[in-house]
PDB file of C-alpha atoms in Angstrom:
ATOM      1  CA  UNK A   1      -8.964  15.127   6.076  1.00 89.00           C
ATOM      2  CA  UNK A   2     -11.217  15.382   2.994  1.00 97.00           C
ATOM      3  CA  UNK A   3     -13.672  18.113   3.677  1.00 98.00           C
ATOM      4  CA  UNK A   4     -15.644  18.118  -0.037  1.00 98.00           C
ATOM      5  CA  UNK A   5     -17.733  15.491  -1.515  1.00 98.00           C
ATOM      6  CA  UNK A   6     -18.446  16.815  -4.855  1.00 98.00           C
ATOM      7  CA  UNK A   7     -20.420  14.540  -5.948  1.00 98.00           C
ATOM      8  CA  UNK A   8     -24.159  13.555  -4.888  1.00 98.00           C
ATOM      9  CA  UNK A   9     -27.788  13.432  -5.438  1.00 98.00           C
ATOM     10  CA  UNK A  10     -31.095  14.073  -4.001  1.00 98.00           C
ATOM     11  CA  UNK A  11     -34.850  13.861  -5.315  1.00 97.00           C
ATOM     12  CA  UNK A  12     -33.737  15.750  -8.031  1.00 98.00           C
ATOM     13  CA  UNK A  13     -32.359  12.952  -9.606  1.00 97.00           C
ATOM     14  CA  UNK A  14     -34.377   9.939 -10.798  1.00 95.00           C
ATOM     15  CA  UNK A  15     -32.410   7.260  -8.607  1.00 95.00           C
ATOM     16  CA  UNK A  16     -32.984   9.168  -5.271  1.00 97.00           C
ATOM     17  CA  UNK A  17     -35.669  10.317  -2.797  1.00 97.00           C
ATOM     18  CA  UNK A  18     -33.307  11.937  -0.568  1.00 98.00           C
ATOM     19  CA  UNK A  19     -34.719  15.588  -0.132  1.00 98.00           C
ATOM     20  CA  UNK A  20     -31.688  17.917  -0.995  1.00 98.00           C
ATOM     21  CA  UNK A  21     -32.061  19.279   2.398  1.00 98.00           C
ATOM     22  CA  UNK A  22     -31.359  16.198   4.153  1.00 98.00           C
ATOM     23  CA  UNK A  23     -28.147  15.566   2.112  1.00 98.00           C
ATOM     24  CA  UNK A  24     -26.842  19.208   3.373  1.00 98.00           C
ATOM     25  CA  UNK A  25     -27.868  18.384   6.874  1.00 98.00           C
ATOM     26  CA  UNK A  26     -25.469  14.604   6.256  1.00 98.00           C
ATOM     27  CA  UNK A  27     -22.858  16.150   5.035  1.00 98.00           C
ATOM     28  CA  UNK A  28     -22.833  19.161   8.180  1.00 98.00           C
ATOM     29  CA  UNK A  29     -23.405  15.964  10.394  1.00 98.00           C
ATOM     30  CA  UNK A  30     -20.100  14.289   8.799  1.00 97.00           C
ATOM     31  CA  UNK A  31     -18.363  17.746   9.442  1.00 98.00           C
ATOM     32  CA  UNK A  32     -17.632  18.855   5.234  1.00 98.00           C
ATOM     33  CA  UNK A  33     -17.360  22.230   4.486  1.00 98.00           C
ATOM     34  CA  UNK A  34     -18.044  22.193   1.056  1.00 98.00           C
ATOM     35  CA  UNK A  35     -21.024  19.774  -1.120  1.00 98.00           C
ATOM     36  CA  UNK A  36     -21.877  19.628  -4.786  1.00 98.00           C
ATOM     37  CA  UNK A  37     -24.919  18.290  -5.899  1.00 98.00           C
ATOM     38  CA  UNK A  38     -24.846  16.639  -9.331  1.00 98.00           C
ATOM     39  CA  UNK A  39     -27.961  15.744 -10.296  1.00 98.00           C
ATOM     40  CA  UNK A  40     -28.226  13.322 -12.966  1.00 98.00           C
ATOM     41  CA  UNK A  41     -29.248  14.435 -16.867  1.00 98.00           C
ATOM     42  CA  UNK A  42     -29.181  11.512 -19.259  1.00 97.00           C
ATOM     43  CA  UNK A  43     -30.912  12.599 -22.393  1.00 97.00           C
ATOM     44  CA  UNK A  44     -32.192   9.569 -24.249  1.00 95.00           C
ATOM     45  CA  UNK A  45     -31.800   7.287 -21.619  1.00 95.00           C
ATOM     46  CA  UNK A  46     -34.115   4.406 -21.911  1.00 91.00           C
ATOM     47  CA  UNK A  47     -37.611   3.766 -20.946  1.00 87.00           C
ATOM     48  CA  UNK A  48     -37.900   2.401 -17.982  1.00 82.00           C
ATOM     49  CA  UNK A  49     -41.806   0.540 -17.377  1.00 80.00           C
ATOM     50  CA  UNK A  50     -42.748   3.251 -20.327  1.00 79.00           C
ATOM     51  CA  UNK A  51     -41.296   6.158 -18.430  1.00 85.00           C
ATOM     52  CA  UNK A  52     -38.945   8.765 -19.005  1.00 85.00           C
ATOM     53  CA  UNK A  53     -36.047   8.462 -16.563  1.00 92.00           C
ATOM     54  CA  UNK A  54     -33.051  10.161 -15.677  1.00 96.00           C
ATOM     55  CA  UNK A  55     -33.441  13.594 -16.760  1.00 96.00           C
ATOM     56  CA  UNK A  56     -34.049  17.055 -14.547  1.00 97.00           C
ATOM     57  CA  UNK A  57     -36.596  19.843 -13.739  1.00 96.00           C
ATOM     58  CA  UNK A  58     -33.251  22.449 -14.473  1.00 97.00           C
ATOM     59  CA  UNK A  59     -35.342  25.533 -13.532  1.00 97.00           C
ATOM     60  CA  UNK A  60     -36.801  23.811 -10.059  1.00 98.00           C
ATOM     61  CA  UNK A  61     -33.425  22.296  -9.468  1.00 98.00           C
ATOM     62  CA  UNK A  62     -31.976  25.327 -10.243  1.00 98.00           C
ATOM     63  CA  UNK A  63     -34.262  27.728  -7.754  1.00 98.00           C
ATOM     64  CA  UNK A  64     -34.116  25.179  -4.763  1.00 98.00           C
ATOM     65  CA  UNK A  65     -30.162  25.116  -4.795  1.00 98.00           C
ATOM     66  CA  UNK A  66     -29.831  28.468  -4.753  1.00 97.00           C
ATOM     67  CA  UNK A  67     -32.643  29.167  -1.758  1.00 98.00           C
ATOM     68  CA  UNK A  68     -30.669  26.280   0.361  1.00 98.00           C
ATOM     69  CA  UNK A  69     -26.935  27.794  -0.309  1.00 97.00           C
ATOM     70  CA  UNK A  70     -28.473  30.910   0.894  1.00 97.00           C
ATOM     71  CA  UNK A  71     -30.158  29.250   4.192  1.00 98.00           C
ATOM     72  CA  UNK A  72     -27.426  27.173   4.811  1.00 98.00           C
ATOM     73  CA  UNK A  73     -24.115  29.344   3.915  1.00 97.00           C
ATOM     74  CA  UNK A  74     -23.002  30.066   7.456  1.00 98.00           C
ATOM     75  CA  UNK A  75     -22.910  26.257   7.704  1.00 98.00           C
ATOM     76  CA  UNK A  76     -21.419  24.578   4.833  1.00 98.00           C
ATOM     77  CA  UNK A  77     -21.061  25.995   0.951  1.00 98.00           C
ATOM     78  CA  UNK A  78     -23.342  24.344  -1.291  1.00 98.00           C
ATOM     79  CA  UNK A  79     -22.268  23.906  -4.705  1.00 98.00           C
ATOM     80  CA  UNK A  80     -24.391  23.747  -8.228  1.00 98.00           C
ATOM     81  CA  UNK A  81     -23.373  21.031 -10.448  1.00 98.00           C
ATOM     82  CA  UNK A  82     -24.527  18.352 -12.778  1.00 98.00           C
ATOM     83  CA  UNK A  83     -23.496  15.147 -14.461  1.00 98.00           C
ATOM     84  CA  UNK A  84     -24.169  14.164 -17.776  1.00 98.00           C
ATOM     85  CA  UNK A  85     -24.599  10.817 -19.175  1.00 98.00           C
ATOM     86  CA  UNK A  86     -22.314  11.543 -21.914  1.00 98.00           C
ATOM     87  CA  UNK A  87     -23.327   9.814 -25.492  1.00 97.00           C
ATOM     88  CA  UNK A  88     -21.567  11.553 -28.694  1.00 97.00           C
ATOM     89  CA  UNK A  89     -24.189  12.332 -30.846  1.00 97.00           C
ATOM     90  CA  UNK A  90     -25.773  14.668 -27.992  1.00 97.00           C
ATOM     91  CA  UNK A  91     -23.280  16.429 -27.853  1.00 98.00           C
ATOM     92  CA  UNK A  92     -24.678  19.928 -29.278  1.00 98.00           C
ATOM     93  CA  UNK A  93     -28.005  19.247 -25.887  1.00 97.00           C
ATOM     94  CA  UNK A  94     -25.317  18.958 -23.214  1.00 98.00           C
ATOM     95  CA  UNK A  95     -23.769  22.195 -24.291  1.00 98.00           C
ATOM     96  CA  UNK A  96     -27.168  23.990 -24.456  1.00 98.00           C
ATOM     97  CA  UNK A  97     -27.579  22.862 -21.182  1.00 98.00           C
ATOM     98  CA  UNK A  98     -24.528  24.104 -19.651  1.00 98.00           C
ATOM     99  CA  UNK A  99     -24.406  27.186 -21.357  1.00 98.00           C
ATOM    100  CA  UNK A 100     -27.759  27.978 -19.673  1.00 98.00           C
ATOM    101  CA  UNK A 101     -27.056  27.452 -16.004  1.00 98.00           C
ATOM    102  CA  UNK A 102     -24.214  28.601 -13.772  1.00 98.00           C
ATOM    103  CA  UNK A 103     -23.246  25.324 -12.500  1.00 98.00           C
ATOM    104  CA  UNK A 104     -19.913  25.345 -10.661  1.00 98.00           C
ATOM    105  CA  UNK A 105     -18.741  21.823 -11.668  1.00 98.00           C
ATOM    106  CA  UNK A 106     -19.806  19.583 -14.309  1.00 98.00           C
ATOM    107  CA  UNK A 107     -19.255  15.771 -14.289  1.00 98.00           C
ATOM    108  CA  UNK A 108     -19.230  13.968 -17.644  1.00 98.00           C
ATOM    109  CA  UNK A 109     -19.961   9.857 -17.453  1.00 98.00           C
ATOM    110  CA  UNK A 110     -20.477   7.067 -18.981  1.00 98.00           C
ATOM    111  CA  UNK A 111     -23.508   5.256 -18.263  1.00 97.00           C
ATOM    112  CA  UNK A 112     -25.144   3.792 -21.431  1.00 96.00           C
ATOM    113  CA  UNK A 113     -23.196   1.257 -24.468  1.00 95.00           C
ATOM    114  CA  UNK A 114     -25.092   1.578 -27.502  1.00 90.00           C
ATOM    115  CA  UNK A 115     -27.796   3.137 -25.663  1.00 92.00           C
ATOM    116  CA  UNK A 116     -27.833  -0.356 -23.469  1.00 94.00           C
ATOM    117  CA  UNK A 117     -27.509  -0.119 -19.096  1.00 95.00           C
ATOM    118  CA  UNK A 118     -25.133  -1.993 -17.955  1.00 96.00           C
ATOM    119  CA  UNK A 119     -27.501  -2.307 -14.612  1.00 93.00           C
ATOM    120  CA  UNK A 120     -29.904  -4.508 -16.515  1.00 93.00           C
ATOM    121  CA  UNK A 121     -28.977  -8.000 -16.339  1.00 94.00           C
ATOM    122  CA  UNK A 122     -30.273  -8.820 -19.906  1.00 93.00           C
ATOM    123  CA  UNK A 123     -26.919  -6.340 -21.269  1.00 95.00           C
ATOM    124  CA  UNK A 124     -24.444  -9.343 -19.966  1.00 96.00           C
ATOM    125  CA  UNK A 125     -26.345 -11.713 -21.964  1.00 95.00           C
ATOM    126  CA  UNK A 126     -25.253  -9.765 -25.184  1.00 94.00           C
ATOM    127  CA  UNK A 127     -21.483 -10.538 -24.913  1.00 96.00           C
ATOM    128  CA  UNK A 128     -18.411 -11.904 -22.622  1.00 96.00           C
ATOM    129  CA  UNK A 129     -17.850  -9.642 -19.571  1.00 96.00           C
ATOM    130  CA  UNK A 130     -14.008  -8.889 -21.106  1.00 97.00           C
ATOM    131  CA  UNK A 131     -15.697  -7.719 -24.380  1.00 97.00           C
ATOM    132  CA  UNK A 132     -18.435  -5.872 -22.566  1.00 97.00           C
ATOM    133  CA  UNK A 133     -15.724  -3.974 -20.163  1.00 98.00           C
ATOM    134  CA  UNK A 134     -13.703  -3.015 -23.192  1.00 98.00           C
ATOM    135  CA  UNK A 135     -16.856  -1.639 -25.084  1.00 97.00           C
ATOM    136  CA  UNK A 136     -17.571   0.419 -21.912  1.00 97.00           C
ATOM    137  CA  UNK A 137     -13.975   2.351 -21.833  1.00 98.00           C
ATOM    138  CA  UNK A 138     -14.215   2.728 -25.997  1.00 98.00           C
ATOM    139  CA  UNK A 139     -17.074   5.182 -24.666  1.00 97.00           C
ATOM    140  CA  UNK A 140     -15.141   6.603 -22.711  1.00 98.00           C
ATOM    141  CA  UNK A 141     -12.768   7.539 -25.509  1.00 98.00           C
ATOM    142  CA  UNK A 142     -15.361   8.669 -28.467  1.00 98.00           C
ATOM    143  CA  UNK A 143     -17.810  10.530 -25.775  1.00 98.00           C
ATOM    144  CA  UNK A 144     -14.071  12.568 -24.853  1.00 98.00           C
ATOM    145  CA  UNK A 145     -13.305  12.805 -28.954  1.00 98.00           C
ATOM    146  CA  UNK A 146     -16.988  14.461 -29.081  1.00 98.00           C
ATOM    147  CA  UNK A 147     -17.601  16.991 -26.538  1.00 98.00           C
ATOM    148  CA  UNK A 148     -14.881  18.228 -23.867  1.00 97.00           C
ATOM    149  CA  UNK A 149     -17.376  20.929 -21.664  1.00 98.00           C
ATOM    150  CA  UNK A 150     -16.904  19.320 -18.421  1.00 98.00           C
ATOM    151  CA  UNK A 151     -14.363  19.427 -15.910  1.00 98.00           C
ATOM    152  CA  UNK A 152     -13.851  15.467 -14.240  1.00 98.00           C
ATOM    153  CA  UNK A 153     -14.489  11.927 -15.936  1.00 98.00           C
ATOM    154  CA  UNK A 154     -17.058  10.150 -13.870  1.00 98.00           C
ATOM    155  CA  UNK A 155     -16.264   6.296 -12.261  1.00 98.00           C
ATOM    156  CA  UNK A 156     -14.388   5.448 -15.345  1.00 98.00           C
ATOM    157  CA  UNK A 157     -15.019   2.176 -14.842  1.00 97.00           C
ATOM    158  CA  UNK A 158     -18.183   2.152 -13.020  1.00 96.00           C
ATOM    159  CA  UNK A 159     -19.278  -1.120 -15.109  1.00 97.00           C
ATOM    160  CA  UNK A 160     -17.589  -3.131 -13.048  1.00 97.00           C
ATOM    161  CA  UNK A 161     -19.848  -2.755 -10.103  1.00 96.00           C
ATOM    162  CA  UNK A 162     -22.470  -4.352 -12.225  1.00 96.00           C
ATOM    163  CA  UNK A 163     -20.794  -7.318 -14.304  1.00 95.00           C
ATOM    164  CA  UNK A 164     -21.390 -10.395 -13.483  1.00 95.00           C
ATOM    165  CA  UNK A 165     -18.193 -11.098 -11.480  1.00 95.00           C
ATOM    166  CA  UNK A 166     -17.940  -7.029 -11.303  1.00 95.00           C
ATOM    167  CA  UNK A 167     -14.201  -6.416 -10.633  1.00 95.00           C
ATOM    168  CA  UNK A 168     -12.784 -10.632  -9.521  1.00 94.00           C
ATOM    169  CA  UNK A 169     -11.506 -10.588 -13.211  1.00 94.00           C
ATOM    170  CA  UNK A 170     -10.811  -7.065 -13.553  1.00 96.00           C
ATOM    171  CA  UNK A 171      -7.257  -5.066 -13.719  1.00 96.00           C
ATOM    172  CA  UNK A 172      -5.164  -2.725 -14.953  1.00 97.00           C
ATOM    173  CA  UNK A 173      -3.155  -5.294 -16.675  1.00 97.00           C
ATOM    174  CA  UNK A 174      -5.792  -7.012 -18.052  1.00 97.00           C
ATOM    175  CA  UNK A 175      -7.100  -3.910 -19.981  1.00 98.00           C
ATOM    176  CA  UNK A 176      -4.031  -2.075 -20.363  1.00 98.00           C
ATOM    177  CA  UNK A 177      -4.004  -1.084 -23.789  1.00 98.00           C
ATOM    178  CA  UNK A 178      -7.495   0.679 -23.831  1.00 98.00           C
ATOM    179  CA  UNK A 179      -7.352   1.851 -20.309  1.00 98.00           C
ATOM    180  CA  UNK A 180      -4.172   3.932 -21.351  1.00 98.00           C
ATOM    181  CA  UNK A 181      -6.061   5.584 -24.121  1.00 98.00           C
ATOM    182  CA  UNK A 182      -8.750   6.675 -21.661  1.00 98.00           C
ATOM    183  CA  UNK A 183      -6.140   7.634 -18.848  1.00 98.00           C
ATOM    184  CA  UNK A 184      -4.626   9.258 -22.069  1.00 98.00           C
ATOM    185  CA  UNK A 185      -7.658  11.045 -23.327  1.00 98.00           C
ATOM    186  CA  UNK A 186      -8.469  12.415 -19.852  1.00 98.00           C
ATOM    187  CA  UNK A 187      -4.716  13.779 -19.275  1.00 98.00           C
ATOM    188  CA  UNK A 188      -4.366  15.061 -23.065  1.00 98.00           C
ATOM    189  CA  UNK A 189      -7.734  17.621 -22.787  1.00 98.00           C
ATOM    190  CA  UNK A 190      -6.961  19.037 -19.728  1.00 98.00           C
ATOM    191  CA  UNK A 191     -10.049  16.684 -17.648  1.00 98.00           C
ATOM    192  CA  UNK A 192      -9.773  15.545 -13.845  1.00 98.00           C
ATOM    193  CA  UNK A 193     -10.615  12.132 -13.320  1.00 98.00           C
ATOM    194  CA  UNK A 194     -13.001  11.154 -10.952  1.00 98.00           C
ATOM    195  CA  UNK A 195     -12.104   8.979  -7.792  1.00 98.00           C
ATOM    196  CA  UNK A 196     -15.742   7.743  -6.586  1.00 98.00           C
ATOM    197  CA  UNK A 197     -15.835   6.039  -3.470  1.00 98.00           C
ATOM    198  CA  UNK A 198     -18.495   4.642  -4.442  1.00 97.00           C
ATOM    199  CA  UNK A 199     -16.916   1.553  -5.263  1.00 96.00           C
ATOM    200  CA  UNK A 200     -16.114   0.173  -1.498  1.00 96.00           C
ATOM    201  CA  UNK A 201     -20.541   0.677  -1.327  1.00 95.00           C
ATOM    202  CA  UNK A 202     -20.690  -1.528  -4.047  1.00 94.00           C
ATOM    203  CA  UNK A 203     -18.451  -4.507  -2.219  1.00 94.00           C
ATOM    204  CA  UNK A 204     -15.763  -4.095  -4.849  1.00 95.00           C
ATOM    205  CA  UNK A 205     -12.790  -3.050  -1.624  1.00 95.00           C
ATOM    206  CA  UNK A 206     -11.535  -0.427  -3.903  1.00 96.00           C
ATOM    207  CA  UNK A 207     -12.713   3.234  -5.356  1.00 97.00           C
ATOM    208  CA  UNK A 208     -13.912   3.589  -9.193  1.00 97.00           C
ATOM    209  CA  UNK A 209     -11.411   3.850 -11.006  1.00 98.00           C
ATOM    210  CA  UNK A 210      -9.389   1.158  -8.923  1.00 95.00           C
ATOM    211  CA  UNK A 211      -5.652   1.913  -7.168  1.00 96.00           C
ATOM    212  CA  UNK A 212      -3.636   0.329 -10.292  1.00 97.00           C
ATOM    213  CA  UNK A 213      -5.562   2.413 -12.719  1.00 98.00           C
ATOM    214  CA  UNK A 214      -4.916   5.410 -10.089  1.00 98.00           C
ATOM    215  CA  UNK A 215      -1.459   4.833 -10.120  1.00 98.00           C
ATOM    216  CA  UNK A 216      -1.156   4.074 -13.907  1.00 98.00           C
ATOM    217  CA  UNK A 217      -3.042   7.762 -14.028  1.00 98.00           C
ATOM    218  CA  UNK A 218      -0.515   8.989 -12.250  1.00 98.00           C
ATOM    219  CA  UNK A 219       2.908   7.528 -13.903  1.00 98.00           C
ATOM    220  CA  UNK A 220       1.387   9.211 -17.123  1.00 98.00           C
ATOM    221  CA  UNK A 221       1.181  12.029 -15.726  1.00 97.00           C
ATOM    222  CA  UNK A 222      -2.049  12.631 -14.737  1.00 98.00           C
ATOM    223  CA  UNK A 223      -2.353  14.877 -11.244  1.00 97.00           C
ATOM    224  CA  UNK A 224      -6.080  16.300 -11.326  1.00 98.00           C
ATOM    225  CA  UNK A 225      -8.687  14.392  -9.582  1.00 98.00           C
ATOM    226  CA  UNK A 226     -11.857  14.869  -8.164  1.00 98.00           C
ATOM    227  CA  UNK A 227     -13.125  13.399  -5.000  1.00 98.00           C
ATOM    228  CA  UNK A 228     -17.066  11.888  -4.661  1.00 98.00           C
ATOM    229  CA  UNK A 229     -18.803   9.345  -3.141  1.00 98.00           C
ATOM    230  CA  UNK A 230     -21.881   9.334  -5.701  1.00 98.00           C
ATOM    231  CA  UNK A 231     -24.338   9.503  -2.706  1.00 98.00           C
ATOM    232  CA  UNK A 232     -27.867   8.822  -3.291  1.00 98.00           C
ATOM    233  CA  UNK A 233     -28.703   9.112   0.703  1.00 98.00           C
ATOM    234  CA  UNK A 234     -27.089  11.054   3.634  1.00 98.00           C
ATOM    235  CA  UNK A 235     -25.772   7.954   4.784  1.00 97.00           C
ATOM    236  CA  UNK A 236     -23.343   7.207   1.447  1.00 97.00           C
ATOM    237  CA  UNK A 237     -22.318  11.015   1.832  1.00 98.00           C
ATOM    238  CA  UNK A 238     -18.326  10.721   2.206  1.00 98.00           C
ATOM    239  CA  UNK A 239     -18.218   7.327   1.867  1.00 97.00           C
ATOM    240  CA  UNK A 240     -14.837   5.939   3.448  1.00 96.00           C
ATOM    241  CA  UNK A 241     -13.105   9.059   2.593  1.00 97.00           C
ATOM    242  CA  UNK A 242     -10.673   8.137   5.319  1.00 93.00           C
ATOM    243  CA  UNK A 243      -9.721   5.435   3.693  1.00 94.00           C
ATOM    244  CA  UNK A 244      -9.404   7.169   0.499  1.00 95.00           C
ATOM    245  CA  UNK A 245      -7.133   9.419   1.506  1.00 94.00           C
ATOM    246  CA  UNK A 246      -4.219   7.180   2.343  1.00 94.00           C
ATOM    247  CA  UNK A 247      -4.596   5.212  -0.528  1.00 96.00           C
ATOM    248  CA  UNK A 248      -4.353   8.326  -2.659  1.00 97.00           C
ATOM    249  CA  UNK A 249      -1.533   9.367  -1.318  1.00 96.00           C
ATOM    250  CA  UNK A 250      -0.039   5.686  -1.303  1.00 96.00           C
ATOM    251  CA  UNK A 251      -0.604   6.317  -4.888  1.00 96.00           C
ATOM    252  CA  UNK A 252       1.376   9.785  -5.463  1.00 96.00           C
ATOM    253  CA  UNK A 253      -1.342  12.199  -5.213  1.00 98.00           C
ATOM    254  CA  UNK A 254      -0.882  15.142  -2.742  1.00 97.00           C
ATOM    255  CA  UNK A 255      -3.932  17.120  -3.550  1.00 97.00           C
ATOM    256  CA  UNK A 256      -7.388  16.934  -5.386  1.00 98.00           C
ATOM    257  CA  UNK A 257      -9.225  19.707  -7.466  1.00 98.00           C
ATOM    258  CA  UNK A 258     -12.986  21.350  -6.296  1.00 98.00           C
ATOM    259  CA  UNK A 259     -14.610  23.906  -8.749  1.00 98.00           C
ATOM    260  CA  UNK A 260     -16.631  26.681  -8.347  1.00 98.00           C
ATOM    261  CA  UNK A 261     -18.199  29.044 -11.324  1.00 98.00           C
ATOM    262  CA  UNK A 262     -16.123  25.989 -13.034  1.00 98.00           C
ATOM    263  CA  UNK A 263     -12.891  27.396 -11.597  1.00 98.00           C
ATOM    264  CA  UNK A 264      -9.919  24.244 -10.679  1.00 98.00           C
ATOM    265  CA  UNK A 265      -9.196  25.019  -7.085  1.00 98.00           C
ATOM    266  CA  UNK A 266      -6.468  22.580  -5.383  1.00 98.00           C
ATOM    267  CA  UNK A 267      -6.845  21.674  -2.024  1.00 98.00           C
ATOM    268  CA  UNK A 268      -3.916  19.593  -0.259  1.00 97.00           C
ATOM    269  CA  UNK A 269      -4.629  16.139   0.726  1.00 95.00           C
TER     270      UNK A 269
END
């Protein structure tokens, strides 16, 4: 069994109103033993109805994590961690940040194209969807070529749960020769990649980054992954982790990778 979901968010983040509190008490409910929260920091992300979105109060976020692994360490370990909306030229603010707090595991993503969200509808009126999935992974590639602090890729292709036919089109095949420089990228500097069960949530039947990219990951080479299901509430808090398991290890893998004082640790599937 998978006893970690290391990633999630709470009221910390912009996208949630989940008090942290109640995503400790789903995760004890769903019988983990170990919880990272990754609260979202997007510097620069845009406006949204005039508003500044997406970023954190580090210091509050900061206190309250630490008072709740302390009230709730005979229970489950609580883990400090963040996940940065990754954009090259902020490079030098993402490694303030994380030189300035003793997170445990950092999660670098993707969520921005030329400062454009793929959530908006109006982004798919820009270009095709094949042209507009292949823009998404070139991030992928630069944001790696610009700043390498973190320890997992997030959802590496978490576009797909927002395109217009999000993943009917969509394969391994189909994108193979930019998908293997990002499977490449990830292996070459020493990164997990992220398997984010997110994905079955979204109705697409399969985890971000789907099983033929997982197993493409793998016949490179690749063996580090880390295991989240993006949570925003205590219900999407492990998200069908059983049925991530077998298809992991359907796919080669026979153990994933938690951090802590942003330390690999391998746990056996």
């Amino acid at each position: 069994m998978i006893l970690s979901d290391i990633h999630m968010h709470s009221s910390f983040s912009t996208d949630s109103d989940a008090p942290m509190a109640s995503m400790i008490e789903g995760a004890i409910s769903k019988g983990l033993k170990t919880i990272c929260f990754t609260e979202h920091l997007d510097y620069d992300f845009p406006l949204e109805n005039g508003q500044v979105i997406f970023l954190v109060d580090m210091e509050s976020y900061y206190q309250k994590i630490m008072e709740l692994k302390t009230r709730y360490r005979s229970r489950i370990e609580v883990l400090f961690g963040i996940e940065f909306g990754l954009m090259p030229y902020l490079a030098e603010r993402y490694e303030e940040t994380a030189r300035s707090y003793p997170f445990d595991f950092i999660i670098g993503s993707s969520h921005l194209i030329n400062g454009q969200d793929p959530y908006d509808p109006e982004f798919w009126k820009t270009d095709t969807e094949e042209k507009l999935y292949s823009s998404y992974f070139q991030t992928i590639i630069d944001n790696i070529a610009s700043y390498k602090n973190f320890d997992t890729y997030g959802h590496i292709d978490y576009i797909v749960r927002y395109g217009p036919n999000k993943n009917q089109h969509y394969s391994y095949e189909r994108y193979r020769e930019i998908l293997d420089k990002v499977l490449q990228a990830i292996i070459d500097n020493g990164l997990c990649l992220e398997v984010n069960t997110a994905g079955y949530k979204y109705g697409l039947g399969q985890p971000n980054p789907q099983a033929d990219i997982l197993m493409r990951y793998r016949e490179l080479g690749g063996e580090r992954i880390t295991i989240g299901a993006d949570g925003h509430k205590p219900e999407h808090i492990a998200y069908d982790f059983d049925r991530i398991e077998n298809l992991l290890k359907a796919c080669g893998f026979r153990y994933h990778t938690i951090f802590r004082e942003r330390k690999p640790v391998i746990v056996p599937l």
